[in-house]
Coordinates of C-alpha atoms in Angstrom, one line a residue:
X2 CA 13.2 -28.8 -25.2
X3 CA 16.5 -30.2 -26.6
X4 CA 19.7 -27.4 -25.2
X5 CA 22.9 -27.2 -27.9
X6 CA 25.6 -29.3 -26.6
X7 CA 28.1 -26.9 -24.5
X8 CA 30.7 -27.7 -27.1
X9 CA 28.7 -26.4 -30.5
X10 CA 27.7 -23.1 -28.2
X11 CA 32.0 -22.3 -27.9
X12 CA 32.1 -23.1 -31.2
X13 CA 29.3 -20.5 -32.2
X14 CA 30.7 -17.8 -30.1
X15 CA 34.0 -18.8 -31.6
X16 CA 33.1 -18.4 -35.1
X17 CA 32.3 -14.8 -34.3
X18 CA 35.5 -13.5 -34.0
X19 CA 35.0 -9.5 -34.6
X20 CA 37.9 -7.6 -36.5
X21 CA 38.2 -3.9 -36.1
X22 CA 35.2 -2.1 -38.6
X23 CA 32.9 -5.2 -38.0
X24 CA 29.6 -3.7 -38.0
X25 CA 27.1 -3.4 -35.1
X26 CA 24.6 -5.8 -37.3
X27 CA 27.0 -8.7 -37.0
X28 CA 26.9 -8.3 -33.5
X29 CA 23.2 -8.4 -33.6
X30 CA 23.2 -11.8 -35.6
X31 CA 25.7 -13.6 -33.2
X32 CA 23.4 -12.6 -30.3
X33 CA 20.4 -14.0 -32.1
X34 CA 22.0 -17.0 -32.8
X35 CA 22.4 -18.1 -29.0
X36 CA 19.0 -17.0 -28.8
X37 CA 17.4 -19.1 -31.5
X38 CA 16.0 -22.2 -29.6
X39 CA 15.8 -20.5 -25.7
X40 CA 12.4 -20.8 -24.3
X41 CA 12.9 -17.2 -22.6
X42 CA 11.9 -13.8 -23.6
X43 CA 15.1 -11.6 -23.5
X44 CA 15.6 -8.2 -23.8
X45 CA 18.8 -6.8 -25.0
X46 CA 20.0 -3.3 -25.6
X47 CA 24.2 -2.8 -26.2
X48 CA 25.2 0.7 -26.8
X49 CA 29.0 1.8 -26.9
X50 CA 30.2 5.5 -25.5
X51 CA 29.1 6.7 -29.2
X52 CA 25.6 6.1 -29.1
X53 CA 26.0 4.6 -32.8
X54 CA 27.4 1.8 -31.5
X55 CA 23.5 0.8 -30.0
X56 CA 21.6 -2.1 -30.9
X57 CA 18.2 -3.4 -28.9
X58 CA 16.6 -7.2 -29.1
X59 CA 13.1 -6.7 -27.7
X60 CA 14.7 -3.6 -26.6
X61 CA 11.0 -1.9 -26.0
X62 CA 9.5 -4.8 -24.3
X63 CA 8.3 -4.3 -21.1
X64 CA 9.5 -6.9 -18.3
X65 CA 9.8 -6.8 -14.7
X66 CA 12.7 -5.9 -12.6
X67 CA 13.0 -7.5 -9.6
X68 CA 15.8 -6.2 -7.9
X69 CA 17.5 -4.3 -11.0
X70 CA 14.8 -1.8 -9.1
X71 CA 17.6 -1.3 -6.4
X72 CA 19.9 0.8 -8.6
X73 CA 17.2 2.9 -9.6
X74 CA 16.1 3.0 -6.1
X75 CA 19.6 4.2 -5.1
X76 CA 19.5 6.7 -7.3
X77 CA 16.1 8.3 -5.9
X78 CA 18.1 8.2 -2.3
X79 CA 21.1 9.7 -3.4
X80 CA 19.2 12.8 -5.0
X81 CA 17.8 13.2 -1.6
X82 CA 21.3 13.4 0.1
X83 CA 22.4 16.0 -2.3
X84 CA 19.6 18.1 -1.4
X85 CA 20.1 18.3 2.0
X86 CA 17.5 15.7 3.2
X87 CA 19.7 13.4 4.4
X88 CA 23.7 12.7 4.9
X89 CA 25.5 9.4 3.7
X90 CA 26.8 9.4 7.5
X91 CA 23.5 9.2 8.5
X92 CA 22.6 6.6 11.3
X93 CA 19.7 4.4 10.5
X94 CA 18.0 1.9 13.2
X95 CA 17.0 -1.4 12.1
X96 CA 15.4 -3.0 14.4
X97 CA 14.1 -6.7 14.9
X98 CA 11.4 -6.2 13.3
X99 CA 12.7 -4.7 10.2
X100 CA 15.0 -7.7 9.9
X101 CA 11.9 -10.2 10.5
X102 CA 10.5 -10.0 6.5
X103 CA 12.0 -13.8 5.6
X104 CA 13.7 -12.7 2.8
X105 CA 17.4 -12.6 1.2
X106 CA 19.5 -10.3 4.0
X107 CA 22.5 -10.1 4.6
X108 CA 22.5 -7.0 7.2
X109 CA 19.8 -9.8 9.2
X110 CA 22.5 -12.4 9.0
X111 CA 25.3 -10.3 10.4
X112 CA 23.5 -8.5 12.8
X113 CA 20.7 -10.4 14.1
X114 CA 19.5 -8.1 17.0
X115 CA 19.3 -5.4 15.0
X116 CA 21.6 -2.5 14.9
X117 CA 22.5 1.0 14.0
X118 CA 24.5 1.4 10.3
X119 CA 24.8 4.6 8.3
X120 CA 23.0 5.2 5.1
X121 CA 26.1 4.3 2.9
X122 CA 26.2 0.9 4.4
X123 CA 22.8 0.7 3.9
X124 CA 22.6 1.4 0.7
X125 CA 26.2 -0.9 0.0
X126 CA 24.2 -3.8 1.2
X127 CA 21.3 -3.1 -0.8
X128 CA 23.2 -2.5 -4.3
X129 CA 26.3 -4.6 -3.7
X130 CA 25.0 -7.4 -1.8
X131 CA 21.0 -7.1 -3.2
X132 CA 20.0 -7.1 0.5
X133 CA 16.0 -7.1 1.1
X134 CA 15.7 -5.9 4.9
X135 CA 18.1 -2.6 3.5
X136 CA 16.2 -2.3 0.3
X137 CA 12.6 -1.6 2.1
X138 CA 13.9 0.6 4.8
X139 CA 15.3 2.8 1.9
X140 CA 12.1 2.8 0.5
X141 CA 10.4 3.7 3.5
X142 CA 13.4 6.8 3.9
X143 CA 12.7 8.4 0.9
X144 CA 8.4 8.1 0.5
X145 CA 8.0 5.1 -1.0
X146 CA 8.4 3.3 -4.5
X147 CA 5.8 5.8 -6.2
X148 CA 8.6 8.4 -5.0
X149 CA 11.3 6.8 -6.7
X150 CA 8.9 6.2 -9.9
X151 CA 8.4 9.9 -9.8
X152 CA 11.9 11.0 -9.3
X153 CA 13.2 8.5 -12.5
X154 CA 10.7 10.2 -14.4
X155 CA 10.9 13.7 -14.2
X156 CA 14.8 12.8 -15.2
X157 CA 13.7 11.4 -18.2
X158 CA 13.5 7.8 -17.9
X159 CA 10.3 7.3 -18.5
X160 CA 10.1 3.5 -19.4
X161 CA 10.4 2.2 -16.0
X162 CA 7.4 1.4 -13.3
X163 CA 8.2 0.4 -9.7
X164 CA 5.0 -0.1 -7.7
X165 CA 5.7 -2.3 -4.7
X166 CA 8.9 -2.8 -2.4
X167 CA 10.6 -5.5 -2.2
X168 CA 8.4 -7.7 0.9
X169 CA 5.5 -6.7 -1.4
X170 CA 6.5 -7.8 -4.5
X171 CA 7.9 -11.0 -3.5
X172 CA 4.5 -11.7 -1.6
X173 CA 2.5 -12.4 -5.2
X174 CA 4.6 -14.2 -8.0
X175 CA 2.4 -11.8 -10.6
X176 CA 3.2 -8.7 -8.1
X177 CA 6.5 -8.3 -10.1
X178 CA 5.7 -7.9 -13.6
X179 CA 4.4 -4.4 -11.8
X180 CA 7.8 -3.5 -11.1
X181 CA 8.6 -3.0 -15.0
X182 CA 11.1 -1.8 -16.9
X183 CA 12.3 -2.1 -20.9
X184 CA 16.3 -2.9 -21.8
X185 CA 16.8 0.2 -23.5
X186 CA 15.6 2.0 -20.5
X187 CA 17.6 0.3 -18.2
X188 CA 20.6 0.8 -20.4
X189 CA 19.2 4.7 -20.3
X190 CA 19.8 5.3 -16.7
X191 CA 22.9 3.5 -16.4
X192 CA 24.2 6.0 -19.0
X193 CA 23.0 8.9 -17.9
X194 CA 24.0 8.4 -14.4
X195 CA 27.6 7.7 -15.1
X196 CA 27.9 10.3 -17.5
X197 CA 26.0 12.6 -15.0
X198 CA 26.6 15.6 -17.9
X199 CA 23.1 17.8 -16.5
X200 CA 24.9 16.9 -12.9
X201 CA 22.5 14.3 -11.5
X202 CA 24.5 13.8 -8.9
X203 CA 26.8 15.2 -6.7
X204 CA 30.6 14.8 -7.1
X205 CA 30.7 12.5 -3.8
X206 CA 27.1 10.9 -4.4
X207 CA 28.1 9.7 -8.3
X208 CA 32.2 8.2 -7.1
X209 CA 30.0 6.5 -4.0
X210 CA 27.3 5.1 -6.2
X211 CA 29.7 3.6 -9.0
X212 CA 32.4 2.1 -6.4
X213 CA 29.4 0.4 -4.9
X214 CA 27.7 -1.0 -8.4
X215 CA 31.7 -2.2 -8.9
X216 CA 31.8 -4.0 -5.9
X217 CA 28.6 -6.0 -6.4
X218 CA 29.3 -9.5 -5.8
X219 CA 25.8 -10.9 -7.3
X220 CA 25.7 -12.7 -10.5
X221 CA 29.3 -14.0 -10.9
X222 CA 28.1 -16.3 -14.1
X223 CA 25.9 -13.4 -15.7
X224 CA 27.6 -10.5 -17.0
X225 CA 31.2 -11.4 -15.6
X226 CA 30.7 -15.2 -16.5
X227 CA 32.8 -15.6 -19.9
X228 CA 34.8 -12.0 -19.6
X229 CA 38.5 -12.1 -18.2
X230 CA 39.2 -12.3 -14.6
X231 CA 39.9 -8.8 -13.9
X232 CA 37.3 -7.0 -16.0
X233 CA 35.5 -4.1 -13.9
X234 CA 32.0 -4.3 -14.1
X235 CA 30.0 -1.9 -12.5
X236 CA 26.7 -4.0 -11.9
X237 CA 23.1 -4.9 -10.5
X238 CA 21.5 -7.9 -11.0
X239 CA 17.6 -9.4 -10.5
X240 CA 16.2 -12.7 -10.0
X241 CA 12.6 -13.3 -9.3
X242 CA 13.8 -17.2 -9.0
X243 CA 10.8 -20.4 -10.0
X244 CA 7.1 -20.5 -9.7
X245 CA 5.5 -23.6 -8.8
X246 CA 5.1 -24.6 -13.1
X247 CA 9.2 -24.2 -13.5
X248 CA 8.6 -20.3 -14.9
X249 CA 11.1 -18.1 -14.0
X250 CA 9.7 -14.6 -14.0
X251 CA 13.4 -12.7 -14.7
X252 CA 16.8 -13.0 -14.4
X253 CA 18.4 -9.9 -15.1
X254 CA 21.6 -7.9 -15.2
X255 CA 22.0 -4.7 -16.1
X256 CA 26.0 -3.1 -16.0
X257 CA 28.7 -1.1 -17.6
X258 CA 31.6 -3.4 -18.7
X259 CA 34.6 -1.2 -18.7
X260 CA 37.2 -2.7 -21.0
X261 CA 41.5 -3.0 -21.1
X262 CA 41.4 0.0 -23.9
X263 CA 40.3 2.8 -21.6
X264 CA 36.8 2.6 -23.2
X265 CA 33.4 0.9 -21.9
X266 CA 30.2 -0.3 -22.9
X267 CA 26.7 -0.6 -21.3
X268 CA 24.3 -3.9 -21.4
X269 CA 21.3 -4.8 -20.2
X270 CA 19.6 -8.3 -20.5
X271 CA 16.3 -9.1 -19.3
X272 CA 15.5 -12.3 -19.4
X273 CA 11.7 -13.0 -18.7
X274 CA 9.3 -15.6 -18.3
X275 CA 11.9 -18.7 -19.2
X276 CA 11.3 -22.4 -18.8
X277 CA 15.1 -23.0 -19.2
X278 CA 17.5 -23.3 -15.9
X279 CA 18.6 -21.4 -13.9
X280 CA 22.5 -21.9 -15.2
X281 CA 21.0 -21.5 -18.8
X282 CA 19.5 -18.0 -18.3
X283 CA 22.9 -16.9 -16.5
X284 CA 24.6 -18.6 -20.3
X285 CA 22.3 -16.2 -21.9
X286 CA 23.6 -13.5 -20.3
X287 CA 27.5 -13.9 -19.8
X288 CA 27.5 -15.2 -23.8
X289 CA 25.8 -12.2 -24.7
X290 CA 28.2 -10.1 -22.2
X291 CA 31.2 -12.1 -24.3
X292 CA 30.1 -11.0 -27.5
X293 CA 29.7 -7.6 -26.9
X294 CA 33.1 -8.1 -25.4
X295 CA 35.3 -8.7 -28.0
X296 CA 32.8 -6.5 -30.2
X297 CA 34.0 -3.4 -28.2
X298 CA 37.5 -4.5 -27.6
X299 CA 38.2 -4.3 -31.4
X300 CA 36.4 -1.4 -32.1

């Protein structure tokens, strides 16, 4: 399929230059436009700190995770350490085995032979670095991913499924579109777990889980792509990478920008079974991102 030139894509983010009272529909057309000839589903939901400042693209549409899931599964393990079940200081053993699953790890790289680390680091590696081996030994600590399933809904996120951990998942290419959620939920827990207004989370567990989703270091041309350099984004990506016809199942990231003004925004774009690249789904996301950018910024 024929991609716009790089050139006439500036020049359409360009020509959407938002002035203070532009309305959230305008907003809404300018993402459309980028998404006009993408062979991609995407789902979008934007929603300032006044919740009438919300708009959703295929916002109800269900589409897998991948490892988006470990924010929500970070979640699940930090209710546990507030009551009582386990301590942050906690030492965990990974052992050779743990780290012998062939997938994305960090924790395996550095530490090889195994080692003892402490559930924060865990859980830093898992959220900030999107680290495999760390992601299914927190699932195993807390029950399993039916426990975390459970746990998201009885808070009230109810559009969200996680069925298998990560090894699992990754084992099947159709395995992952079991692991579900929609863009308005995901922009649902990111809100309600920053907010933390019914107390989700403890004091200590909420400042730990939002310095870790700002130091994530995944996805540098997704959300962050087109914003300025020293934007704070507080972040977790997914990406389920290609099947053997060129499909990509998602590429996702889901985040609170915080902007210059004091103020911030949440996004979350889900894009799902695309036959573009790679670097074409990340455009997708970091235009998007820009947009909603300079949206906020003038608001």
């Amino acid at each position: 399929m024929r991609k716009k030139p790089i050139l006439l894509t500036l020049i359409l983010l360009l020509s959407f230059n938002f002035s203070k009272g532009q309305s959230i529909s305008t907003l809404k057309e300018a993402i459309n436009k980028i998404l006009v000839d993408k062979d991609a589903t995407v789902g979008i939901a934007i929603s300032g700190v006044n919740l009438n400042d919300s708009l959703s693209i295929n916002g109800d549409k269900k589409l897998p995770l991948q490892s988006v899931f470990k924010y929500h599964l970070a979640l699940a393990v930090l209710n546990q350490v507030d009551k009582g079940k386990f301590n942050l200081n906690d030492k965990i053993t990974i052992t050779k085995e743990d780290l012998n699953n062939n997938l994305w790890s960090p924790i395996r790289e550095e530490y090889p032979e195994g080692i003892d680390l402490a559930l924060a680091d865990i859980l830093k590696y898992t959220v900030a670095s999107s680290d495999n081996v760390g992601c299914d030994l927190l699932f195993k600590l807390v029950g399993g991913a039916k426990v975390v399933e459970k746990y998201l809904h009885e808070v009230g996120i109810s559009d969200v499924a996680i069925e298998y951990n990560e090894a699992t998942q990754q084992s099947k290419w159709e395995l992952q579109y079991m692991n579900w959620t929609t863009a308005k939920s995901a922009n649902q827990a990111l809100r309600l777990f920053f907010e933390n207004s019914k107390q989700q989370l403890s004091l200590e567990s909420h400042t730990f889980l939002w310095k870790t989703m700002k130091s994530s270091w995944t996805g540098k041309n997704s959300i962050r792509g087109h914003l300025p350099k020293e934007t704070v984004v507080a972040h977790k990506t997914g990406h389920s990478g290609k099947n053997d016809t060129g499909l990509t199942g998602a590429q996702n990231d889901i985040g609170i920008i915080f902007l210059p003004n004091g103020k911030h925004f949440y996004l979350s774009v889900l894009v799902s079974d695309s036959k573009e690249d790679s670097n074409v789904n990340e455009k997708i996301i970091a235009d998007i991102a820009k947009l909603a950018w300079d949206y906020f910024e003038n608001k």
